[in-house]
């Protein structure tokens, strides 16, 4: 904290002097380009520098070298020291240095305009003709008031615009128009879904295994580097939390975890949307010092901010000020400070002040492009290797098993609710006996058991919604895929669904007094397990479609009620009205096949005596109460239908997730292609 205080003292003394009337900076002194050797050093200020009203001409010499020469005319000694990088850099926390260096990448955007139809009442232009750049080992901040276009500009540079957005302009990476390949950049959203039941180290380890190829043991060093880089050592073995039964990490540390997740890929460029979101002033300063330390590795850092304190402002290298989508200023932080501190820029008559500032700051963007080419550290960025689908499925399965076993509300709460419901149904329908008169009542008991337990499964919608959000967060950065997510979710849920099915089946089976044969009991368990599996797939499909808890619950309740009406209990299947109710509802109702199989399992091969000389079969006894098949293998056909329905629902989920992801990617590429073709 003493080091942070000393750093803030340096800035306070400089800011007070810079705002004095004597300090003036002309219109042509806004770009202060450093020499290549000083990129790793943040801007630092001398106490009470003396600024002179002298012109500075910045030119880029391309002939013969990879360096950028910043030539100035009669610039003050303080400014010369600033450009040469000879001023001392602010001290960072002890032991905070990251050993591994990252080859950063330069990013430049020219005449960038983003339109979103209906976003604003008066104009569809969210960002208007923005120009700027970011260099390796520096922090570039996009600042402005609410709804000024900060997040939109950040997403446009990173290629993460929503499908409804259209982008015009050019984006250069290391001096070339190109997409940022996988692994070359990281993006941290404003709201990042974390897994509260995992520790910080576990969460980052599973993220590393999902993202990176190679053996599991090789990922541990990457995770430790990310923990060290974000100063999470004291929290590495603590649960992320955030639930009522767990004490979660503070908001500042949770934000660090979200950033650390992207660092396991060792990206060249890191984009962060509001890194100080929901942080107090002290946490914000600590976060920015940590990010400043991160730039010392060579990483290019671009992020957005609403506002910042004086101490935090002094850590920035470059600043892009937006207002209503317009870029009011882009340049070095010190130049911005003096620009807005002094009134030495008379605006010409009949000219917009914002246009005047833009022309004064960004007079020749071609020099920026040439500068970015000179800063190129090697060949064009290439995609890093990904973990295989088999590895991702294995990791997601194990991670989900760990989460489900730790979080009470995933399946343990559902298990308790199922047991209570089964006890209620079993005690109500207990003592039925095995006479002919008990057949209709037992049909009712089995219908109630299948229908009500399926309806109770809707309690798991919030959990599935969270899984979808985690998948969406990981898929947006290409850490996961629809196929790996579905297999991981399926394999991890099978043990818990089987535990629910066998415990509920045992209670119901013996309280109702069904036939006392082990093979029949095992079929009952299998049938109910397949019913739960189908219902889980149906819930996943609805949640994937709506991505909203209220709409998903409302849709599922409606679907279950309609399927219960068409299941053949209230009116047997052969007598249902042909259009709609028989075809297709009675055939797509999984209740129908589950109840049919359970009744065939109980009554096929059973005879009931009527008097002393006559008997009827179980099929005949059920004929007026429920439609079943007289064939001996019919119950297995019903299980097969349930299995195919479980597969079908998950294929539907895959299509929904895959189509949504492909739609986003294709639209982004389409817009990027249009921009490059018009250049």
XYZ file of C-alpha atoms in Angstrom:
679
model
C 0.000 0.000 0.000
C 2.935 2.348 0.604
C 4.060 1.773 -2.958
C 0.587 2.498 -4.276
C 0.457 5.643 -2.146
C 3.792 6.853 -3.460
C 2.607 6.261 -6.984
C -0.596 8.232 -6.401
C 1.396 11.067 -4.813
C 3.474 11.332 -7.988
C 0.340 11.691 -10.048
C -1.378 14.189 -7.775
C 1.601 16.518 -7.891
C 1.759 16.298 -11.663
C -1.941 16.786 -12.194
C -2.023 19.900 -10.095
C 0.833 21.420 -12.024
C -0.574 20.404 -15.372
C -3.786 22.195 -14.656
C -2.089 25.479 -13.935
C -2.626 28.308 -16.410
C 1.042 28.397 -17.287
C 1.032 24.900 -18.733
C -0.071 24.785 -22.330
C 0.042 22.080 -24.974
C -0.571 22.973 -28.586
C -2.813 21.072 -30.957
C 0.029 19.109 -32.525
C 1.485 17.651 -29.342
C -1.090 14.983 -28.711
C 0.806 11.895 -29.858
C 3.839 11.228 -27.707
C 5.250 7.985 -29.106
C 7.749 6.142 -27.028
C 10.771 4.268 -28.203
C 10.423 0.471 -28.470
C 12.497 -0.165 -25.374
C 10.134 1.726 -23.109
C 6.886 -0.039 -23.923
C 6.899 -2.049 -20.742
C 7.021 1.102 -18.625
C 3.836 2.924 -17.668
C 3.546 6.678 -17.881
C 5.041 8.380 -14.857
C 5.248 12.073 -14.086
C 7.827 14.335 -12.545
C 6.847 16.743 -9.856
C 5.803 20.115 -11.282
C 7.024 19.714 -14.889
C 7.468 22.850 -16.931
C 5.638 22.653 -20.264
C 6.466 24.969 -23.125
C 4.303 26.125 -25.991
C 6.400 24.436 -28.663
C 5.281 22.432 -31.611
C 6.109 18.747 -31.909
C 6.121 16.839 -35.150
C 5.764 13.074 -34.937
C 6.879 11.083 -37.929
C 7.357 7.412 -38.603
C 10.400 6.398 -40.600
C 9.855 3.109 -42.374
C 13.046 2.881 -44.245
C 15.506 0.670 -42.576
C 14.472 -0.501 -39.162
C 11.826 -1.837 -36.910
C 11.873 1.116 -34.548
C 9.721 4.210 -34.452
C 11.455 7.544 -34.308
C 9.561 10.287 -32.545
C 11.088 13.580 -33.636
C 10.200 16.719 -31.759
C 11.253 20.318 -32.117
C 12.339 22.234 -29.065
C 10.398 20.105 -26.662
C 10.958 20.608 -22.969
C 13.313 18.258 -21.126
C 10.418 16.737 -19.257
C 8.634 15.860 -22.462
C 11.803 14.456 -23.979
C 12.251 12.219 -20.979
C 8.658 11.099 -21.265
C 9.054 10.149 -24.911
C 12.334 8.342 -24.330
C 10.969 6.353 -21.440
C 13.723 7.495 -19.134
C 11.415 8.601 -16.360
C 11.110 6.151 -13.499
C 8.076 3.851 -13.613
C 5.722 3.508 -10.665
C 6.659 0.715 -8.341
C 4.401 -2.307 -8.326
C 3.631 -4.583 -5.371
C 6.517 -6.674 -4.121
C 6.737 -10.086 -5.729
C 4.089 -9.219 -8.269
C 6.228 -9.639 -11.368
C 5.240 -12.360 -13.777
C 8.249 -14.293 -15.022
C 6.839 -15.449 -18.337
C 6.812 -12.829 -21.076
C 3.975 -12.605 -23.587
C 4.456 -11.451 -27.161
C 1.885 -8.687 -27.332
C 0.206 -7.506 -30.507
C -0.663 -4.061 -31.803
C -4.287 -3.253 -32.580
C -5.520 -0.275 -34.576
C -8.997 0.726 -35.686
C -9.784 3.262 -38.381
C -13.093 4.997 -39.130
C -14.920 2.412 -37.041
C -18.700 2.842 -37.079
C -21.194 0.475 -35.457
C -24.933 0.623 -36.106
C -27.627 -1.253 -34.187
C -31.177 -0.751 -35.416
C -33.480 0.521 -32.700
C -30.694 0.916 -30.155
C -31.275 4.656 -29.854
C -34.248 6.793 -30.656
C -32.460 9.484 -32.615
C -29.812 7.439 -34.467
C -28.797 3.828 -35.132
C -25.111 4.792 -34.943
C -23.774 3.606 -31.587
C -20.129 4.304 -32.485
C -19.284 6.941 -35.079
C -16.012 7.029 -37.008
C -13.717 6.062 -34.126
C -9.933 5.937 -34.606
C -7.331 4.616 -32.205
C -4.672 2.038 -31.468
C -3.143 -0.027 -28.684
C 0.451 -1.216 -28.429
C 2.072 -4.174 -26.662
C 2.804 -3.686 -22.986
C 0.394 -0.757 -22.598
C -3.014 -0.032 -21.118
C -5.553 1.630 -23.395
C -8.796 2.691 -21.737
C -12.087 3.594 -23.410
C -13.919 6.042 -21.160
C -17.184 7.902 -21.317
C -20.576 8.308 -19.675
C -23.305 5.683 -19.722
C -24.573 4.745 -23.198
C -21.674 6.490 -24.899
C -20.725 3.377 -26.905
C -17.777 2.140 -24.819
C -18.731 -1.541 -24.640
C -19.866 -1.535 -28.260
C -16.507 -0.141 -29.416
C -14.656 -2.708 -27.306
C -16.712 -5.564 -28.740
C -16.276 -4.233 -32.265
C -12.478 -4.244 -31.926
C -12.557 -7.764 -30.461
C -15.007 -9.081 -33.073
C -17.668 -9.810 -30.457
C -20.599 -7.707 -31.660
C -24.137 -9.127 -31.338
C -25.836 -10.427 -34.505
C -28.023 -7.320 -34.816
C -25.003 -5.012 -35.051
C -23.356 -3.867 -38.284
C -19.805 -2.615 -38.351
C -18.027 -0.412 -40.887
C -14.375 0.525 -40.927
C -11.043 -1.235 -40.628
C -9.286 -3.120 -37.837
C -5.577 -3.949 -38.038
C -3.751 -6.535 -35.934
C 0.015 -6.169 -36.179
C -0.537 -3.926 -39.183
C -2.655 -6.380 -41.155
C -6.392 -6.715 -41.635
C -7.214 -10.057 -40.049
C -9.445 -11.870 -37.603
C -8.061 -12.560 -34.171
C -7.517 -16.334 -34.152
C -8.339 -18.643 -31.274
C -6.079 -18.165 -28.291
C -4.602 -14.881 -29.491
C -6.941 -12.764 -27.385
C -9.061 -12.974 -24.271
C -12.358 -11.247 -23.599
C -13.855 -10.654 -20.143
C -17.524 -9.695 -20.149
C -19.156 -7.285 -17.751
C -21.080 -10.177 -16.211
C -19.178 -13.466 -16.106
C -20.832 -16.629 -14.809
C -18.550 -18.363 -12.324
C -19.032 -21.777 -10.694
C -19.522 -21.101 -7.008
C -19.004 -24.659 -5.778
C -15.425 -24.852 -7.119
C -12.347 -23.342 -5.574
C -10.430 -20.713 -7.528
C -7.666 -23.175 -8.379
C -10.144 -25.886 -9.451
C -12.108 -23.455 -11.602
C -9.002 -22.191 -13.397
C -7.634 -25.725 -13.793
C -10.800 -26.990 -15.478
C -10.820 -23.880 -17.666
C -7.216 -24.523 -18.680
C -7.920 -28.156 -19.543
C -10.927 -27.129 -21.636
C -8.924 -24.523 -23.561
C -5.429 -25.929 -24.005
C -4.156 -29.073 -25.720
C -1.652 -31.408 -24.090
C -1.532 -33.433 -20.892
C -3.398 -32.503 -17.731
C -0.205 -32.149 -15.700
C 1.097 -29.455 -18.056
C -1.831 -27.188 -17.233
C -0.959 -26.761 -13.562
C 1.920 -24.367 -14.232
C -0.334 -22.251 -16.465
C -2.948 -22.083 -13.712
C -0.374 -21.077 -11.116
C 0.885 -18.315 -13.417
C -2.647 -16.974 -13.823
C -3.220 -17.088 -10.058
C 0.049 -15.270 -9.466
C -0.599 -12.708 -12.216
C -3.954 -11.724 -10.705
C -2.708 -11.833 -7.083
C -5.119 -14.617 -6.124
C -2.668 -16.666 -4.072
C -4.513 -16.075 -0.787
C -7.821 -17.166 -2.332
C -6.654 -20.067 -4.512
C -8.106 -22.780 -2.277
C -11.299 -20.951 -1.313
C -14.703 -21.613 -2.830
C -15.825 -18.962 -5.281
C -19.250 -19.204 -3.634
C -22.011 -16.756 -4.186
C -24.816 -18.994 -2.887
C -26.867 -18.891 0.277
C -25.085 -21.923 1.732
C -21.576 -20.722 0.918
C -19.589 -17.628 1.742
C -18.387 -16.339 -1.579
C -15.342 -14.362 -2.592
C -15.543 -10.551 -2.493
C -16.574 -8.898 -5.736
C -13.030 -7.721 -6.447
C -11.615 -11.235 -6.208
C -14.455 -12.655 -8.298
C -13.570 -10.137 -11.007
C -9.930 -11.234 -10.776
C -10.983 -14.866 -11.226
C -12.907 -13.961 -14.387
C -9.804 -12.241 -15.784
C -7.522 -15.086 -14.706
C -9.694 -17.519 -16.660
C -8.688 -15.746 -19.861
C -5.018 -15.548 -18.852
C -4.565 -19.325 -18.916
C -4.426 -19.019 -22.722
C -1.587 -16.457 -22.413
C -3.336 -14.126 -24.863
C -1.497 -11.471 -26.854
C -4.417 -9.065 -26.366
C -6.796 -8.874 -23.424
C -10.145 -7.072 -23.639
C -12.011 -6.318 -20.410
C -15.437 -4.734 -20.179
C -15.545 -2.652 -16.990
C -12.813 -4.297 -14.856
C -13.826 -2.053 -11.927
C -17.508 -3.012 -12.065
C -19.038 -3.057 -8.547
C -15.662 -2.372 -6.891
C -15.017 0.203 -4.205
C -12.213 2.748 -4.592
C -9.591 0.686 -2.767
C -10.438 -2.522 -4.626
C -10.465 -0.580 -7.896
C -6.986 0.783 -7.284
C -5.651 -2.649 -6.365
C -7.245 -4.127 -9.477
C -5.687 -1.520 -11.754
C -2.256 -1.936 -10.182
C -2.570 -5.678 -10.840
C -3.529 -5.041 -14.462
C -0.647 -2.583 -14.807
C 1.654 -5.304 -13.589
C 0.151 -7.594 -16.230
C 1.173 -5.227 -19.035
C 4.798 -5.593 -17.936
C 4.665 -9.086 -19.464
C 4.055 -7.535 -22.893
C 0.302 -8.147 -23.057
C -1.794 -5.532 -24.869
C -4.604 -4.437 -22.570
C -7.780 -2.667 -23.755
C -10.689 -2.055 -21.406
C -13.639 0.221 -20.721
C -14.388 2.428 -17.731
C -17.165 4.797 -16.734
C -14.926 6.881 -14.530
C -11.856 6.527 -12.395
C -10.120 8.129 -9.460
C -7.056 10.322 -9.843
C -4.776 7.500 -8.741
C -6.269 5.047 -11.227
C -6.199 7.611 -14.044
C -2.451 7.980 -13.611
C -1.917 4.315 -14.496
C -3.328 4.560 -18.027
C -1.084 4.825 -21.083
C -3.664 5.954 -23.612
C -7.228 7.075 -23.349
C -10.133 7.161 -25.785
C -12.912 9.471 -24.631
C -16.374 8.814 -26.053
C -19.563 10.801 -25.812
C -22.719 9.768 -27.620
C -20.668 7.503 -29.866
C -18.266 10.262 -30.871
C -14.566 10.119 -30.077
C -13.789 13.405 -28.352
C -10.172 12.567 -27.637
C -7.640 9.828 -28.301
C -4.042 10.039 -27.229
C -1.601 9.684 -24.365
C -3.059 10.180 -20.923
C -0.870 13.154 -20.096
C -1.880 14.917 -23.296
C -5.532 14.308 -22.443
C -4.999 15.757 -18.983
C -3.479 18.938 -20.335
C -5.960 19.172 -23.167
C -8.898 19.359 -20.803
C -7.028 21.302 -18.135
C -6.080 24.237 -20.276
C -8.101 26.575 -22.436
C -5.284 27.028 -24.950
C -7.174 25.480 -27.865
C -9.322 28.128 -29.454
C -11.968 26.426 -31.537
C -12.414 27.970 -35.023
C -15.690 29.681 -35.727
C -18.388 27.537 -37.369
C -16.548 24.334 -36.469
C -17.674 21.711 -33.975
C -15.366 21.458 -30.965
C -15.421 17.677 -31.227
C -14.372 17.828 -34.907
C -11.622 20.260 -33.958
C -10.289 17.891 -31.277
C -10.462 14.891 -33.601
C -8.512 16.686 -36.325
C -5.976 17.948 -33.830
C -5.433 14.503 -32.347
C -5.843 12.127 -35.301
C -4.525 14.194 -38.184
C -2.807 11.379 -40.054
C -3.942 7.848 -39.320
C -1.610 6.332 -41.930
C 1.269 7.005 -39.517
C -0.523 4.918 -36.897
C -0.873 1.982 -39.295
C 2.816 2.226 -40.213
C 3.710 2.416 -36.539
C 1.732 -0.763 -35.811
C 3.548 -2.543 -38.632
C 6.881 -1.526 -37.138
C 5.769 -2.816 -33.759
C 4.893 -6.211 -35.176
C 6.779 -8.794 -33.105
C 6.792 -11.557 -35.691
C 4.538 -13.218 -38.263
C 0.783 -12.873 -38.293
C -0.991 -14.220 -35.250
C -1.840 -17.906 -35.531
C -4.459 -19.941 -33.770
C -3.285 -21.867 -30.739
C -4.060 -25.544 -30.350
C -7.316 -26.576 -28.714
C -8.141 -29.411 -26.370
C -9.756 -32.369 -28.142
C -13.479 -33.058 -27.855
C -12.758 -36.230 -25.890
C -10.702 -34.240 -23.388
C -13.382 -31.576 -23.098
C -16.118 -34.167 -22.553
C -14.075 -35.886 -19.845
C -13.271 -32.593 -18.111
C -16.836 -31.282 -18.279
C -18.182 -34.600 -16.965
C -15.836 -34.651 -14.006
C -16.323 -30.953 -13.282
C -20.118 -31.315 -13.389
C -19.973 -34.345 -11.092
C -17.928 -32.319 -8.634
C -20.341 -29.385 -8.812
C -23.449 -31.560 -8.460
C -22.027 -33.409 -5.485
C -21.170 -30.157 -3.682
C -24.205 -28.017 -4.437
C -27.282 -29.024 -2.484
C -29.816 -27.596 -4.904
C -28.614 -29.507 -7.973
C -29.896 -33.050 -7.277
C -29.806 -33.569 -3.519
C -32.761 -31.249 -2.977
C -34.639 -32.895 -5.830
C -33.927 -36.296 -4.294
C -35.517 -35.179 -1.008
C -38.545 -33.722 -2.823
C -38.984 -36.912 -4.851
C -38.823 -39.043 -1.732
C -41.434 -36.887 0.043
C -43.754 -36.975 -2.985
C -43.315 -40.731 -3.374
C -44.093 -41.282 0.309
C -47.264 -39.223 -0.046
C -48.431 -41.124 -3.131
C -47.448 -44.491 -1.648
C -49.264 -43.964 1.634
C -52.415 -42.718 -0.128
C -52.574 -45.776 -2.397
C -51.204 -48.361 0.059
C -53.029 -51.598 0.902
C -54.707 -52.073 -2.485
C -54.320 -55.848 -2.588
C -54.265 -57.870 -5.829
C -57.939 -58.372 -6.586
C -59.657 -57.403 -9.804
C -61.203 -54.387 -8.100
C -57.742 -52.926 -7.369
C -56.728 -52.666 -11.039
C -58.294 -49.270 -11.760
C -56.965 -47.755 -8.520
C -53.462 -49.070 -9.252
C -53.598 -47.502 -12.726
C -54.407 -44.204 -11.040
C -51.478 -44.612 -8.630
C -49.005 -45.288 -11.472
C -50.341 -42.336 -13.507
C -50.045 -40.006 -10.520
C -46.516 -41.274 -9.777
C -45.216 -40.771 -13.324
C -46.996 -37.463 -13.973
C -46.357 -35.733 -10.657
C -42.690 -36.723 -10.419
C -42.160 -35.470 -13.975
C -43.887 -32.226 -13.085
C -41.734 -31.906 -9.963
C -38.603 -32.027 -12.142
C -39.341 -28.449 -13.199
C -37.751 -27.452 -9.889
C -34.422 -28.126 -11.625
C -34.907 -25.345 -14.211
C -32.762 -22.749 -12.345
C -29.900 -25.242 -12.189
C -30.138 -26.030 -15.897
C -30.337 -22.313 -16.618
C -27.068 -21.791 -14.784
C -25.443 -24.623 -16.760
C -26.592 -23.003 -20.011
C -25.148 -19.665 -18.879
C -21.819 -21.299 -18.008
C -21.805 -22.986 -21.411
C -22.633 -19.696 -23.173
C -19.826 -17.924 -21.320
C -17.292 -20.624 -22.211
C -18.520 -21.077 -25.769
C -18.263 -17.346 -26.490
C -14.508 -17.638 -25.935
C -14.364 -21.031 -27.700
C -13.532 -22.861 -24.482
C -16.318 -25.369 -25.007
C -18.719 -26.629 -27.652
C -22.311 -27.826 -27.860
C -21.354 -31.481 -28.308
C -18.905 -31.518 -25.397
C -21.385 -29.670 -23.172
C -24.243 -32.093 -23.921
C -22.165 -35.223 -23.378
C -20.650 -33.810 -20.201
C -24.048 -32.815 -18.835
C -25.586 -36.178 -19.745
C -22.822 -38.351 -18.315
C -22.600 -36.348 -15.095
C -26.377 -36.381 -14.518
C -26.843 -40.131 -15.070
C -25.587 -41.223 -11.577
C -27.844 -38.718 -9.809
C -30.892 -39.494 -11.943
C -30.352 -43.206 -11.355
C -30.075 -42.590 -7.608
C -33.363 -40.655 -7.698
C -35.071 -43.344 -9.793
C -34.014 -46.316 -7.669
C -34.799 -44.667 -4.316
C -38.210 -43.375 -5.452
C -39.061 -46.642 -7.203
C -38.283 -48.735 -4.134
C -40.509 -46.623 -1.896
C -43.402 -46.556 -4.363
C -43.090 -50.188 -5.441
C -43.411 -51.701 -1.988
C -45.923 -49.218 -0.546
C -48.302 -49.832 -3.471
C -47.710 -53.574 -3.245
C -46.698 -54.389 -6.825
C -45.644 -57.911 -7.800
C -42.807 -59.170 -5.658
C -40.293 -60.225 -8.338
C -36.765 -58.821 -8.694
C -36.844 -58.680 -12.507
C -40.096 -56.718 -12.439
C -38.667 -54.318 -9.869
C -35.563 -53.703 -11.990
C -37.747 -52.987 -15.020
C -39.739 -50.492 -12.963
C -36.490 -48.721 -11.983
C -35.228 -48.717 -15.586
C -38.526 -47.410 -16.945
C -38.662 -44.568 -14.420
C -34.992 -43.728 -15.035
C -35.647 -43.406 -18.766
C -38.671 -41.233 -17.989
C -36.466 -38.894 -15.930
C -33.867 -38.844 -18.704
C -36.489 -37.826 -21.281
C -37.847 -35.146 -18.979
C -34.339 -33.777 -18.391
C -33.830 -33.515 -22.139
C -37.168 -31.715 -22.541
C -36.219 -29.190 -19.854
C -32.819 -28.607 -21.479
C -34.498 -27.943 -24.824
C -36.935 -25.410 -23.369
C -34.240 -23.660 -21.312
C -31.938 -23.502 -24.353
C -34.752 -21.991 -26.385
C -35.860 -19.276 -23.934
C -32.772 -18.712 -21.739
C -35.130 -17.209 -19.173
C -36.346 -18.896 -15.970
C -39.888 -17.496 -15.905
C -40.610 -18.251 -19.564
C -39.035 -21.702 -19.281
C -41.069 -22.672 -16.194
C -44.286 -21.381 -17.745
C -43.624 -23.288 -20.978
C -42.740 -26.528 -19.180
C -45.814 -26.437 -16.937
C -48.005 -25.925 -20.006
C -46.303 -28.768 -21.892
C -46.606 -31.158 -18.946
C -50.295 -30.411 -18.410
C -51.069 -30.952 -22.105
C -49.052 -34.200 -22.224
C -50.776 -35.466 -19.066
C -54.169 -34.862 -20.708
C -53.054 -36.799 -23.795
C -51.398 -39.652 -21.865
C -54.502 -41.891 -22.032
C -55.591 -41.824 -18.418
C -58.437 -39.302 -18.399
C -59.657 -40.850 -21.645
C -58.100 -43.996 -23.061
C -55.871 -43.446 -26.037
C -58.067 -45.251 -28.595
C -60.986 -42.925 -27.820
C -59.152 -39.616 -27.901
C -60.184 -37.196 -30.695
C -58.127 -37.941 -33.788
C -56.740 -34.518 -34.703
C -54.271 -33.019 -32.246
C -54.946 -35.213 -29.212
C -54.259 -38.625 -30.754
C -51.966 -37.383 -33.480
C -49.489 -36.058 -32.495
C -49.919 -35.339 -28.756
C -50.566 -38.859 -27.465
C -47.561 -40.110 -29.454
C -45.125 -37.458 -28.241
C -46.249 -37.693 -24.597
C -43.519 -39.645 -22.801
C -46.013 -40.284 -19.986
C -47.887 -42.601 -22.350
C -44.966 -44.958 -22.954
C -43.809 -44.949 -19.353
C -47.270 -45.752 -17.958
C -47.899 -48.373 -20.656
C -44.611 -50.097 -19.876
C -45.226 -50.113 -16.119
C -48.739 -51.519 -16.517
C -47.560 -54.169 -18.983
C -44.788 -55.056 -16.550
C -47.355 -55.531 -13.763
C -50.324 -57.173 -15.506
C -49.163 -59.136 -18.553
C -49.104 -62.840 -17.638
C -51.472 -62.331 -14.687
C -54.962 -63.855 -14.456
C -57.866 -62.799 -12.249
C -60.463 -65.324 -11.133
C -64.117 -64.475 -11.620
C -66.063 -66.883 -9.549
C -64.895 -70.498 -9.495
C -64.948 -71.432 -13.153
C -63.859 -68.343 -15.062
C -60.795 -66.083 -15.147
C -59.668 -63.140 -17.238
C -56.150 -62.008 -18.157
C -54.492 -58.855 -16.921
C -54.763 -57.423 -20.434
C -58.530 -57.909 -20.395
C -58.782 -56.427 -16.918
C -56.982 -53.287 -18.086
C -58.817 -53.003 -21.385
C -61.407 -50.541 -20.146
C -58.956 -48.548 -17.952
C -55.832 -48.090 -20.121
C -54.623 -49.136 -23.570
C -51.750 -51.620 -23.435
C -50.403 -54.210 -25.844
C -50.901 -57.953 -25.259
C -47.459 -58.826 -26.653
C -44.918 -60.022 -24.091
C -42.104 -57.792 -25.358
C -44.259 -54.654 -25.575
C -42.856 -53.226 -22.345
C -39.337 -53.275 -23.790
C -40.569 -51.478 -26.901
C -41.858 -48.718 -24.635
C -38.446 -48.430 -22.950
C -36.841 -48.228 -26.391
C -39.218 -45.414 -27.372
C -38.310 -43.546 -24.173
C -34.616 -43.978 -24.967
C -35.096 -42.641 -28.502
C -37.040 -39.669 -27.146
C -34.197 -38.912 -24.690
C -31.749 -38.971 -27.597
C -34.081 -36.902 -29.758
C -34.466 -34.134 -27.191
C -30.716 -33.866 -26.784
C -30.257 -33.689 -30.544
C -32.757 -30.836 -30.490
C -30.728 -29.113 -27.751
C -27.561 -29.590 -29.807
C -29.224 -28.005 -32.840
C -30.464 -25.051 -30.773
C -27.084 -24.410 -29.151
C -25.061 -25.071 -32.301
C -27.301 -22.971 -34.537
C -27.219 -20.056 -32.118
C -23.419 -20.183 -31.886
C -22.961 -20.573 -35.656
C -25.367 -17.706 -36.286
C -23.305 -15.379 -34.129
C -19.998 -16.451 -35.702
C -21.257 -16.279 -39.291
C -22.751 -12.828 -38.808
C -19.541 -11.523 -37.258
C -17.517 -12.889 -40.174
C -19.994 -11.500 -42.685
C -19.768 -8.013 -41.257
C -15.995 -8.207 -41.030
C -15.842 -9.379 -44.647
C -17.924 -6.412 -45.784
C -15.654 -3.985 -43.980
C -12.505 -5.428 -45.531
C -14.006 -5.522 -49.012
C -15.010 -1.865 -48.861
C -11.550 -0.761 -47.711
